[in-house]
RNA sequence: GCGCCCUUAGCUCAGUGGAUAGAGCAGCAGCCUUCUAAGCUGUUGGUCGGUGGUUCAAAUCCACCAGGGCGCACCA
């Protein structure tokens, strides 16, 4: 998707001015009135030698105008040269138009970064209807949603952190986001949980329960549930009929499991706005309403599905007429059963009330990150949302690939029996919350990831978390050092700095890199790709470290110039700008920027 | 058999339809009388899996093929 949002950032602003210039030429009769400007982009060039802002306008317009790109560019140049702040415009390569700005322009940009503080690049939600289409949306982001039949495990980490950071990112990009956890507390597996807990209850009362029977959950994490039941109910549950016992134990056990899960989420720094109970939805009518909606749209019928194509075709599969949802109408490759032959609702049917309640709440988009092992369900989820909303509400299901946990290159086996099982709490304990969050985003979400605990613990350049944190700490250190060396700068008035003193190429290049942040933030949000942020922060950190080291060889390039308070103050603004961008990015990642690295 | 994801430097991976495809690691050669060397500089290394197509322009979009991963119930 070409990304030229309105004047939220330098490139959007330039794009608007270029488009205005083109329309001006059109109005003046120098360009044909029917000429369309689709496909014109305004971007940072990949190489610095190619200028500071580039547009492909001349190449795009060359064909419809029947002229060579360079001839088109020559036609545009006189107008483009008049854009505010532009020092030079040149045509290069196959027909790019490259802009360069006066240093004063970049000083102005740095001033904006300073004023924006550590929220530089963030957009505030606009009033609905007052913004361009698709710009600011009301988004529901359902993530984690671990079944309340057991604690979280490390397989849930990537999805949890991806979802949480995506929410931060979408909010920073000006959207309204609700983080939702859907609690599957109504299905058969919750009854299994209750029976398993009841067994632990009997165990807690001193009974020898022997081996856990097949079909019940064996985990030790249910022992405390049994004990808690004893504390609350004594021996009273033993004599109840099973349905009454289950009516008590089911909600109790679910609540206990949610307590475990929420504790892990809290230590990860993952916060949800609401927890929606499946059982609660069923009390309020459940599937009735969405079923009606589908029926009225003629999306439900009785029919027979072809046999499963899997190699391991289950031997007890028999063809039979079922209640089906016409999900193929919305892009699924097969219609899906809503009712089983025994009359029970299917899994996909069970999720209809969830999707329906979100649609009723008026979201523009429903985002549901899933593990890649659920890839087969994406099409039917998308179809269900489209069907229930008459195609108006878009469901997106980004897939997160598997994470392999390693220790010095050796695979950590996830076997519960082998005793090498690692819990969420252990991973956090091992590497720290901030490193965990950062590194879980150091790959694109749909790429498999090797997570080496030893490498993440390491404090060296090889560890990008550390590298970025070090850059932020270094910024803070400069302020501390300045205060010490130059007492008059202990409380520097950065707004009063004379930024025209910043003249070195490497300094101006760093300012240009910083001005790319708002655009990068928007692109990451639009593409639902939070991993772009740590990569960008790594680049900013590298630029700062490089600049720092220039001062090692050339004293005059150091940030702190004891004999020149004005220059020092101006350079402190640059350092503050770097710090603002790093802090703004780390805040989206949910990582605390450290002020010092001493340990 | 079908569907989804992936294939980019020796390794692990970035890459927004644009100009000479990048980073880290590994390899090689350098920088500490220092605003923290927990860092920096230089350098070696590529038929972007293959073949076609769309386009002024393709690692990027489309089709087909090959290889790898995941999934393929009326279970959750």
XYZ file of C-alpha atoms (C1' of nucleotides) in Angstrom:
675
model
C 0.000 0.000 0.000
C 1.473 3.356 -0.958
C 1.734 5.428 2.114
C 1.208 9.128 1.705
C -0.915 10.104 4.658
C -1.884 13.693 5.193
C 0.489 16.142 6.756
C 1.353 13.981 9.750
C 4.949 13.847 8.728
C 7.498 15.460 6.495
C 6.912 13.091 3.608
C 3.149 13.403 3.747
C 3.493 17.156 3.880
C 5.830 17.210 0.902
C 3.495 14.909 -0.958
C 0.622 17.286 -0.418
C 2.667 20.186 -1.683
C 3.815 18.288 -4.740
C 0.236 17.290 -5.508
C -0.871 20.884 -5.046
C 1.841 22.001 -7.448
C 0.686 19.461 -10.029
C -2.908 20.605 -9.715
C -1.745 24.188 -10.080
C -0.034 23.314 -13.339
C -3.198 21.580 -14.436
C -5.306 24.644 -13.643
C -2.845 26.823 -15.560
C -3.227 24.606 -18.589
C 0.316 23.247 -18.533
C -0.915 19.737 -17.807
C -3.955 18.154 -19.471
C -7.123 18.410 -17.352
C -7.875 14.680 -17.551
C -4.455 13.662 -16.243
C -4.659 11.447 -13.135
C -2.052 11.460 -10.412
C -2.535 7.935 -9.030
C 0.620 6.092 -8.151
C 2.697 9.114 -7.291
C 4.740 8.582 -4.130
C 6.867 10.826 -1.978
C 9.440 8.961 0.053
C 12.828 9.043 1.682
C 15.398 7.915 -0.895
C 17.287 4.809 0.025
C 20.615 6.499 -0.429
C 21.584 9.788 1.048
C 23.374 10.766 -2.173
C 19.970 10.815 -3.828
C 18.733 13.724 -1.822
C 16.504 14.022 1.186
C 13.017 13.556 -0.209
C 12.225 11.944 -3.549
C 9.146 11.650 -5.746
C 8.452 9.410 -8.705
C 5.982 11.900 -10.228
C 7.837 12.419 -13.480
C 8.142 8.673 -14.137
C 4.510 8.006 -13.384
C 3.293 10.839 -15.584
C 5.701 10.160 -18.442
C 3.574 7.556 -20.157
C 0.173 9.305 -20.065
C 1.858 12.490 -21.245
C 3.753 10.680 -23.963
C 7.004 12.318 -22.927
C 10.297 11.159 -21.484
C 10.427 11.249 -17.672
C 13.158 13.847 -17.720
C 11.140 16.114 -19.985
C 8.222 15.833 -17.570
C 10.549 16.622 -14.697
C 11.811 19.747 -16.441
C 8.220 20.891 -16.772
C 7.624 20.422 -13.040
C 10.890 21.742 -11.658
C 10.195 25.507 -11.651
C 7.055 24.994 -9.572
C 8.571 22.441 -7.215
C 11.530 24.708 -6.519
C 9.194 27.179 -4.881
C 8.096 24.806 -2.122
C 8.958 26.201 1.286
C 12.349 25.205 2.641
C 13.524 23.544 -0.559
C 17.125 24.385 -1.363
C 17.562 22.345 -4.524
C 15.584 20.086 -6.791
C 17.284 17.810 -9.245
C 16.375 15.070 -11.634
C 18.348 11.865 -11.330
C 18.462 8.259 -12.354
C 15.525 7.092 -14.433
C 13.581 10.257 -13.607
C 13.389 10.692 -9.857
C 12.904 14.211 -8.633
C 15.096 14.686 -5.586
C 14.682 17.483 -3.081
C 17.215 18.957 -0.753
C 16.388 21.368 2.030
C 18.235 24.198 3.697
C 19.847 23.288 7.015
C 17.423 25.735 8.631
C 14.592 23.503 7.502
C 16.101 20.540 9.327
C 16.720 22.676 12.379
C 13.000 23.433 12.320
C 12.233 19.725 12.154
C 14.451 19.097 15.152
C 12.582 21.819 16.993
C 9.345 19.962 16.318
C 10.829 16.738 17.668
C 11.909 18.570 20.797
C 8.437 20.016 21.335
C 6.686 16.697 20.753
C 8.701 15.034 23.509
C 8.516 11.302 23.914
C 5.195 11.220 22.055
C 6.778 12.433 18.832
C 5.069 10.866 15.839
C 1.930 9.841 17.707
C -1.452 10.878 16.371
C -4.405 11.572 18.585
C -7.715 9.916 17.697
C -9.762 12.182 15.494
C -13.469 12.662 15.713
C -15.285 10.109 13.623
C -16.170 11.551 10.262
C -13.701 14.352 10.602
C -10.824 12.437 9.116
C -9.975 10.818 5.863
C -11.354 7.410 5.118
C -9.511 4.567 6.822
C -7.289 6.870 8.757
C -8.626 6.520 12.247
C -10.626 3.428 13.013
C -12.391 1.862 15.929
C -10.590 -1.432 16.224
C -11.197 -4.490 18.366
C -8.046 -6.475 19.042
C -8.692 -9.822 20.637
C -5.545 -11.579 21.754
C -4.207 -14.188 24.152
C -7.656 -15.670 24.896
C -5.954 -18.716 26.396
C -8.555 -21.283 27.400
C -9.167 -21.038 31.157
C -8.385 -24.706 31.620
C -4.757 -24.202 32.544
C -2.017 -21.613 32.909
C -0.322 -19.784 30.045
C 2.711 -21.444 28.548
C 5.606 -20.142 26.495
C 3.792 -20.940 23.267
C 1.417 -18.100 24.062
C 4.168 -15.511 24.587
C 4.629 -14.344 21.047
C 0.936 -13.859 20.394
C 0.478 -12.038 23.692
C 3.320 -9.609 23.107
C 2.546 -9.161 19.428
C -1.066 -8.336 20.250
C -0.200 -5.969 23.064
C 2.344 -4.045 21.016
C 0.093 -3.966 17.968
C -2.552 -2.366 20.163
C -0.060 0.249 21.382
C 0.990 0.856 17.813
C -2.527 1.277 16.465
C -3.353 3.688 19.264
C -0.206 5.700 18.587
C -1.283 5.849 14.949
C -4.508 7.526 15.974
C -6.918 4.621 16.180
C -9.298 3.753 18.962
C -8.484 0.262 20.194
C -10.212 -2.126 22.574
C -8.000 -4.960 23.819
C -10.224 -7.916 24.431
C -9.781 -11.328 25.993
C -12.468 -13.831 25.067
C -12.893 -16.345 27.873
C -13.950 -19.735 26.521
C -15.726 -20.728 29.707
C -18.766 -22.448 28.241
C -17.514 -25.502 26.423
C -17.064 -29.110 27.335
C -13.427 -28.577 28.226
C -14.528 -26.492 31.193
C -16.523 -29.453 32.457
C -13.372 -31.525 32.130
C -11.570 -28.852 34.126
C -14.249 -29.018 36.800
C -14.076 -32.804 37.038
C -10.296 -32.644 37.196
C -10.506 -30.055 39.957
C -13.032 -32.146 41.842
C -10.575 -35.039 41.765
C -7.919 -32.770 43.291
C -10.511 -31.720 45.844
C -10.932 -35.340 46.911
C -7.175 -35.672 46.973
C -6.941 -32.622 49.216
C -9.396 -34.293 51.555
C -6.936 -37.139 51.953
C -8.277 -39.589 49.442
C -5.794 -41.620 47.404
C -6.809 -40.730 43.841
C -4.108 -42.783 42.146
C -3.242 -41.934 38.553
C -5.248 -39.236 36.832
C -7.706 -40.998 34.519
C -7.515 -40.522 30.768
C -9.605 -37.589 29.661
C -8.953 -35.416 32.704
C -6.269 -32.750 33.041
C -3.278 -34.172 34.931
C -1.436 -30.916 35.726
C -0.245 -30.152 39.241
C -1.588 -26.629 38.864
C -4.997 -28.004 39.820
C -3.853 -29.103 43.277
C -4.238 -25.602 44.757
C -7.712 -25.468 43.228
C -8.640 -28.642 45.086
C -7.234 -27.244 48.291
C -9.092 -23.980 47.876
C -12.314 -25.904 47.348
C -11.738 -27.687 50.625
C -11.170 -24.397 52.389
C -14.432 -22.991 51.083
C -16.702 -25.978 51.150
C -15.186 -28.509 53.522
C -16.547 -31.938 52.684
C -19.899 -30.585 51.469
C -19.247 -31.123 47.762
C -18.773 -34.865 48.172
C -22.433 -35.515 48.816
C -23.878 -33.250 46.098
C -25.368 -34.640 42.900
C -22.928 -34.131 40.038
C -24.820 -31.331 38.298
C -24.927 -29.303 41.500
C -21.281 -30.015 42.176
C -20.354 -28.896 38.646
C -22.442 -25.750 38.987
C -20.172 -24.783 41.898
C -16.820 -26.105 40.713
C -16.939 -24.931 37.098
C -17.004 -21.180 37.761
C -14.650 -21.608 40.693
C -12.015 -23.449 38.695
C -12.320 -21.062 35.766
C -11.797 -18.130 38.096
C -8.720 -19.787 39.572
C -7.259 -20.412 36.108
C -7.946 -16.842 35.068
C -6.133 -15.680 38.164
C -3.068 -17.658 37.090
C -3.288 -16.369 33.534
C -3.779 -12.779 34.624
C -0.765 -12.980 36.894
C 1.405 -14.003 33.940
C -0.103 -11.289 31.767
C 0.571 -8.726 34.460
C 4.207 -9.730 34.747
C 4.502 -9.461 30.969
C 3.018 -5.981 31.124
C 0.097 -7.086 28.966
C -3.169 -5.407 29.832
C -6.642 -6.069 28.448
C -9.504 -3.610 28.500
C -12.201 -6.217 28.842
C -12.641 -9.920 29.458
C -15.720 -11.218 27.675
C -17.221 -14.435 29.009
C -18.566 -16.932 26.516
C -20.935 -18.275 29.164
C -22.099 -14.718 29.745
C -22.930 -14.324 26.066
C -25.000 -17.485 26.165
C -26.987 -16.124 29.088
C -27.849 -13.160 26.890
C -29.195 -15.240 24.039
C -25.936 -16.570 22.679
C -26.210 -17.766 19.155
C -29.883 -16.926 18.616
C -29.364 -13.463 17.224
C -26.382 -14.127 14.950
C -28.138 -17.275 13.720
C -31.161 -15.194 12.777
C -28.994 -12.701 10.972
C -27.404 -15.446 8.921
C -30.752 -17.057 8.185
C -32.225 -13.800 6.969
C -29.251 -13.325 4.691
C -29.845 -16.814 3.286
C -26.492 -18.003 4.564
C -27.753 -21.121 6.338
C -28.930 -24.329 4.710
C -29.006 -28.073 5.249
C -26.568 -30.028 3.161
C -23.944 -32.723 2.982
C -20.222 -32.027 2.901
C -17.698 -33.990 0.866
C -15.537 -36.337 2.946
C -12.433 -34.818 4.573
C -9.411 -34.763 2.319
C -6.958 -35.458 5.051
C -4.744 -38.506 4.620
C -5.705 -39.744 8.025
C -9.413 -39.856 7.275
C -11.124 -40.735 10.462
C -12.649 -44.222 10.102
C -15.886 -43.228 11.756
C -16.597 -40.447 9.269
C -20.027 -40.895 7.749
C -21.714 -38.573 5.281
C -24.814 -36.939 6.657
C -26.970 -33.893 6.290
C -25.916 -31.040 8.551
C -26.777 -27.416 9.209
C -24.215 -25.492 7.179
C -23.109 -21.882 6.930
C -22.603 -20.630 3.383
C -19.121 -19.311 4.202
C -17.987 -19.875 0.609
C -19.924 -16.759 -0.302
C -17.348 -14.775 1.679
C -14.223 -16.461 0.432
C -14.002 -19.676 2.443
C -13.146 -22.737 0.380
C -15.877 -24.849 1.941
C -19.184 -24.272 3.678
C -18.904 -24.995 7.377
C -21.130 -27.033 9.700
C -22.805 -25.107 12.488
C -24.380 -28.110 14.205
C -23.022 -31.537 14.817
C -25.055 -34.607 14.057
C -25.759 -34.946 17.773
C -27.312 -31.481 17.764
C -24.470 -29.657 19.537
C -23.115 -26.435 18.133
C -19.729 -26.645 16.446
C -16.653 -24.650 17.365
C -17.214 -22.128 14.606
C -20.829 -21.725 15.647
C -19.709 -21.231 19.214
C -17.623 -18.296 18.087
C -20.478 -16.550 16.279
C -21.795 -14.852 19.429
C -18.318 -13.488 20.068
C -17.958 -12.018 16.595
C -21.542 -10.801 16.742
C -21.120 -8.929 20.021
C -18.079 -7.164 18.582
C -19.985 -6.194 15.433
C -22.834 -4.857 17.553
C -20.386 -2.720 19.483
C -19.606 -0.882 16.263
C -16.006 -1.711 15.440
C -14.650 -0.997 11.977
C -12.170 -3.842 12.141
C -11.690 -6.956 14.237
C -8.101 -8.075 14.604
C -7.468 -11.555 15.978
C -3.832 -12.649 15.962
C -3.598 -16.429 15.779
C -0.824 -18.970 16.028
C 0.201 -20.328 12.655
C -1.207 -23.709 13.644
C -4.643 -22.101 13.372
C -4.029 -20.930 9.817
C -6.793 -23.207 8.585
C -9.384 -21.177 10.469
C -8.586 -17.760 9.064
C -10.829 -18.064 6.028
C -13.871 -19.173 8.026
C -13.358 -16.496 10.689
C -13.127 -13.832 8.015
C -16.176 -15.270 6.322
C -18.162 -15.333 9.553
C -17.434 -11.683 10.300
C -18.273 -10.647 6.765
C -21.457 -12.706 6.774
C -22.654 -11.321 10.106
C -21.994 -7.744 9.079
C -23.136 -7.911 5.490
C -19.545 -7.429 4.431
C -19.084 -4.210 6.390
C -16.795 -5.352 9.186
C -13.359 -6.632 8.278
C -11.766 -9.377 10.336
C -8.001 -9.699 10.110
C -6.098 -12.637 11.512
C -2.336 -12.069 11.380
C -0.487 -15.322 12.064
C 2.381 -15.635 14.483
C 4.925 -18.317 13.679
C 6.413 -20.736 16.178
C 9.138 -19.776 18.623
C 11.901 -22.226 19.433
C 13.429 -21.648 22.848
C 17.161 -22.324 22.996
C 19.924 -22.110 25.579
C 23.289 -21.466 23.913
C 22.009 -22.976 20.715
C 20.589 -26.104 22.351
C 16.877 -26.633 22.014
C 14.877 -26.372 25.200
C 12.518 -29.297 25.093
C 9.002 -28.411 26.027
C 8.230 -31.756 27.530
C 6.206 -31.577 30.714
C 7.289 -35.044 31.746
C 11.003 -34.442 31.208
C 10.967 -31.635 33.742
C 12.527 -29.206 31.257
C 9.240 -27.427 30.742
C 9.693 -23.687 31.093
C 6.947 -21.468 32.332
C 6.193 -17.893 31.407
C 7.397 -16.778 34.821
C 10.721 -18.560 34.317
C 11.346 -16.916 30.956
C 10.650 -13.497 32.433
C 12.904 -14.304 35.362
C 15.660 -15.470 32.988
C 15.830 -12.570 30.534
C 13.698 -9.803 31.998
C 10.401 -8.432 30.800
C 11.843 -5.686 28.628
C 14.254 -7.936 26.751
C 11.556 -10.536 26.282
C 9.142 -8.027 24.796
C 11.743 -6.453 22.539
C 13.117 -9.741 21.241
C 9.686 -11.224 20.596
C 9.354 -8.420 18.028
C 12.804 -8.775 16.524
C 11.326 -10.873 13.718
C 8.415 -10.385 11.401
C 5.402 -12.011 13.015
C 4.973 -14.747 10.429
C 8.632 -15.807 10.457
C 9.753 -18.650 12.697
C 11.922 -17.440 15.555
C 14.795 -18.883 17.508
C 14.796 -17.384 20.978
C 18.125 -18.063 22.642
C 17.876 -17.235 26.326
C 21.654 -16.936 26.674
C 21.946 -14.502 23.752
C 19.148 -12.333 25.103
C 20.804 -12.161 28.522
C 24.066 -11.027 26.976
C 24.970 -7.374 27.267
C 26.800 -6.674 24.052
C 26.248 -5.242 20.642
C 24.979 -8.625 19.472
C 21.930 -8.072 21.609
C 19.743 -5.428 19.972
C 17.828 -4.775 23.173
C 20.959 -3.823 24.919
C 22.231 -1.840 21.938
C 19.111 0.336 21.866
C 18.967 0.684 25.645
C 22.602 1.695 25.667
C 21.880 4.453 23.156
C 19.106 5.814 25.358
C 21.289 5.598 28.439
C 24.038 7.361 26.551
C 21.702 10.250 25.781
C 20.899 10.535 29.465
C 24.567 10.302 30.310
C 25.370 13.258 28.069
C 22.977 15.420 30.074
C 24.524 14.261 33.324
C 28.024 14.939 32.020
C 27.035 18.344 30.689
C 25.630 19.351 34.046
C 28.856 18.345 35.697
C 31.218 19.984 33.234
C 29.128 23.098 32.728
C 27.051 24.032 35.788
C 25.161 26.653 33.766
C 23.685 23.732 31.783
C 22.426 21.830 34.804
C 18.885 22.858 33.904
C 19.321 23.509 30.174
C 16.693 25.620 28.445
C 16.620 23.552 25.297
C 13.862 25.613 23.685
C 16.222 28.603 23.699
C 18.991 26.841 21.808
C 20.330 28.304 18.586
C 19.991 25.266 16.347
C 21.679 26.998 13.413
C 24.928 26.012 15.124
C 24.270 22.410 14.060
C 26.091 22.291 10.755
C 27.943 18.972 10.468
C 26.737 16.574 7.792
C 26.560 13.658 10.196
C 24.405 15.696 12.572
C 22.006 16.762 9.832
C 21.862 13.158 8.612
C 20.808 12.060 12.078
C 18.067 14.699 12.161
C 16.811 13.383 8.830
C 16.742 9.861 10.212
C 14.724 11.076 13.187
C 12.179 12.772 10.916
C 11.419 9.407 9.337
C 9.939 8.152 12.608
C 6.346 9.395 12.176
C 6.159 7.892 8.716
C 7.599 4.608 9.904
C 5.131 4.477 12.759
C 2.214 4.974 10.383
C 3.489 2.349 7.956
C 3.986 -0.179 10.746
C 0.432 0.440 11.944
C -1.149 0.227 8.498
C 0.679 -3.010 7.726
C 0.162 -4.420 11.249
C 3.908 -4.965 11.488
C 5.225 -3.872 14.875
C 8.598 -5.476 14.187
C 9.518 -2.485 12.052
C 9.866 -0.418 15.194
C 12.722 -2.277 16.904
C 14.595 -2.393 13.591
C 14.244 1.357 13.182
C 15.262 2.017 16.781
C 18.322 -0.129 16.206
C 19.236 2.082 13.270
C 18.785 5.251 15.314
C 20.894 3.771 18.097
C 23.626 2.918 15.604
C 23.621 6.460 14.249
C 24.000 7.885 17.740
C 26.829 5.519 18.648
C 28.628 6.410 15.418
C 28.268 10.115 16.072
C 29.519 9.638 19.574
C 32.614 7.917 18.347
C 33.384 10.695 15.914
C 33.875 12.786 19.014
C 36.374 10.250 20.273
C 38.735 11.039 17.432
C 37.839 14.669 16.914
C 37.315 16.576 20.137
C 35.455 19.390 18.410
C 32.700 16.979 17.443
C 31.859 16.008 21.013
C 28.454 16.966 22.248
C 29.881 18.770 25.230
C 32.090 21.749 24.426
C 33.062 23.280 27.782
C 34.181 26.543 26.177
C 31.105 26.934 23.995
C 27.823 26.793 25.930
C 25.712 27.825 22.927
C 27.009 24.987 20.757
C 26.701 22.519 23.614
C 23.111 23.572 24.175
C 22.294 23.082 20.496
C 23.855 19.622 20.546
C 21.913 18.761 23.670
C 18.765 19.416 21.659
C 19.957 16.865 19.117
C 20.626 14.363 21.890
C 17.211 15.062 23.334
C 15.691 14.489 19.908
C 17.320 11.068 19.695
C 16.121 10.322 23.174
C 12.574 11.373 22.307
C 12.437 9.071 19.317
C 13.933 6.147 21.226
C 11.548 6.710 24.112
C 8.545 7.070 21.809
C 9.426 3.803 20.088
C 10.211 1.892 23.257
C 6.917 3.045 24.748
C 5.056 1.362 21.901
C 7.044 -1.797 22.545
C 6.171 -1.534 26.221
C 9.859 -1.425 27.090
C 11.133 0.919 29.790
C 13.956 3.142 28.515
C 16.793 2.944 31.003
C 18.753 6.011 32.050
C 21.850 4.150 33.119
C 23.361 0.773 32.333
C 25.640 0.328 35.291
C 24.997 -2.936 36.995
C -4.196 -34.752 -2.624
C -5.836 -29.603 -0.907
C -5.041 -24.867 1.756
C -1.937 -21.235 4.291
C 3.089 -19.490 5.427
C 8.217 -19.443 4.062
C 12.777 -19.542 0.431
C 17.468 -12.848 0.186
C 25.526 -13.180 1.840
C 28.824 -19.034 5.042
C 24.833 -18.418 9.506
C 20.424 -15.641 11.620
C 17.400 -12.221 9.301
C 15.617 -6.841 7.496
C 13.923 -4.772 2.968
C 7.765 0.794 1.545
C 6.706 -1.329 -6.912
C 11.935 2.479 -7.731
C 18.201 4.433 -8.415
C 24.495 0.418 -7.042
C 19.630 -5.243 -2.563
C 21.110 -4.104 3.501
C 22.157 -5.312 9.033
C 24.150 -8.435 12.768
C 27.126 -12.746 13.449
C 31.263 -15.427 11.443
C 36.196 -14.006 8.585
C 40.039 -10.233 7.718
C 42.458 -5.202 9.131
C 42.290 -1.205 12.704
C 40.655 2.371 17.067
C 40.893 2.869 24.649
C 46.344 9.164 27.983
C 37.960 8.327 26.612
C 31.518 13.239 26.976
C 30.871 4.780 29.716
C 35.560 0.583 24.185
C 28.844 -2.577 27.265
C 31.265 1.237 21.765
C 33.229 2.598 16.745
C 35.787 2.347 11.657
C 37.236 -0.234 7.227
C 36.907 -4.775 4.339
C 35.511 -9.785 2.165
C 31.011 -12.122 0.760
C 24.566 -12.227 -3.613
C 22.250 -15.821 -10.683
C 16.999 -12.244 -4.010
C 14.702 -20.861 -5.013
C 13.382 -21.459 -10.746
C 10.586 -20.042 -15.220
C 7.166 -16.905 -17.449
C 3.879 -12.491 -17.104
C 2.089 -7.308 -15.608
C 4.737 -2.448 -15.331
C 8.350 3.271 -17.489
C 10.437 0.280 -13.216
C 9.790 -6.371 -9.741
C 13.357 -9.328 -4.093
C 8.412 -6.818 -3.787
C 2.424 -7.776 -7.757
C 0.288 -12.257 -10.819
C 0.664 -17.470 -12.792
C 3.110 -22.028 -12.867
C 7.131 -25.184 -10.908
C 10.743 -26.892 -7.042
C 12.173 -27.217 -1.858
C 10.969 -26.478 3.585
C 7.266 -25.655 7.618
C 2.243 -25.728 9.479
C -2.612 -27.235 8.960
C -6.451 -30.084 6.549
C -13.330 -33.301 11.850
C -19.333 -32.500 13.154
C -12.577 -32.061 18.185
C -11.034 -27.367 20.642
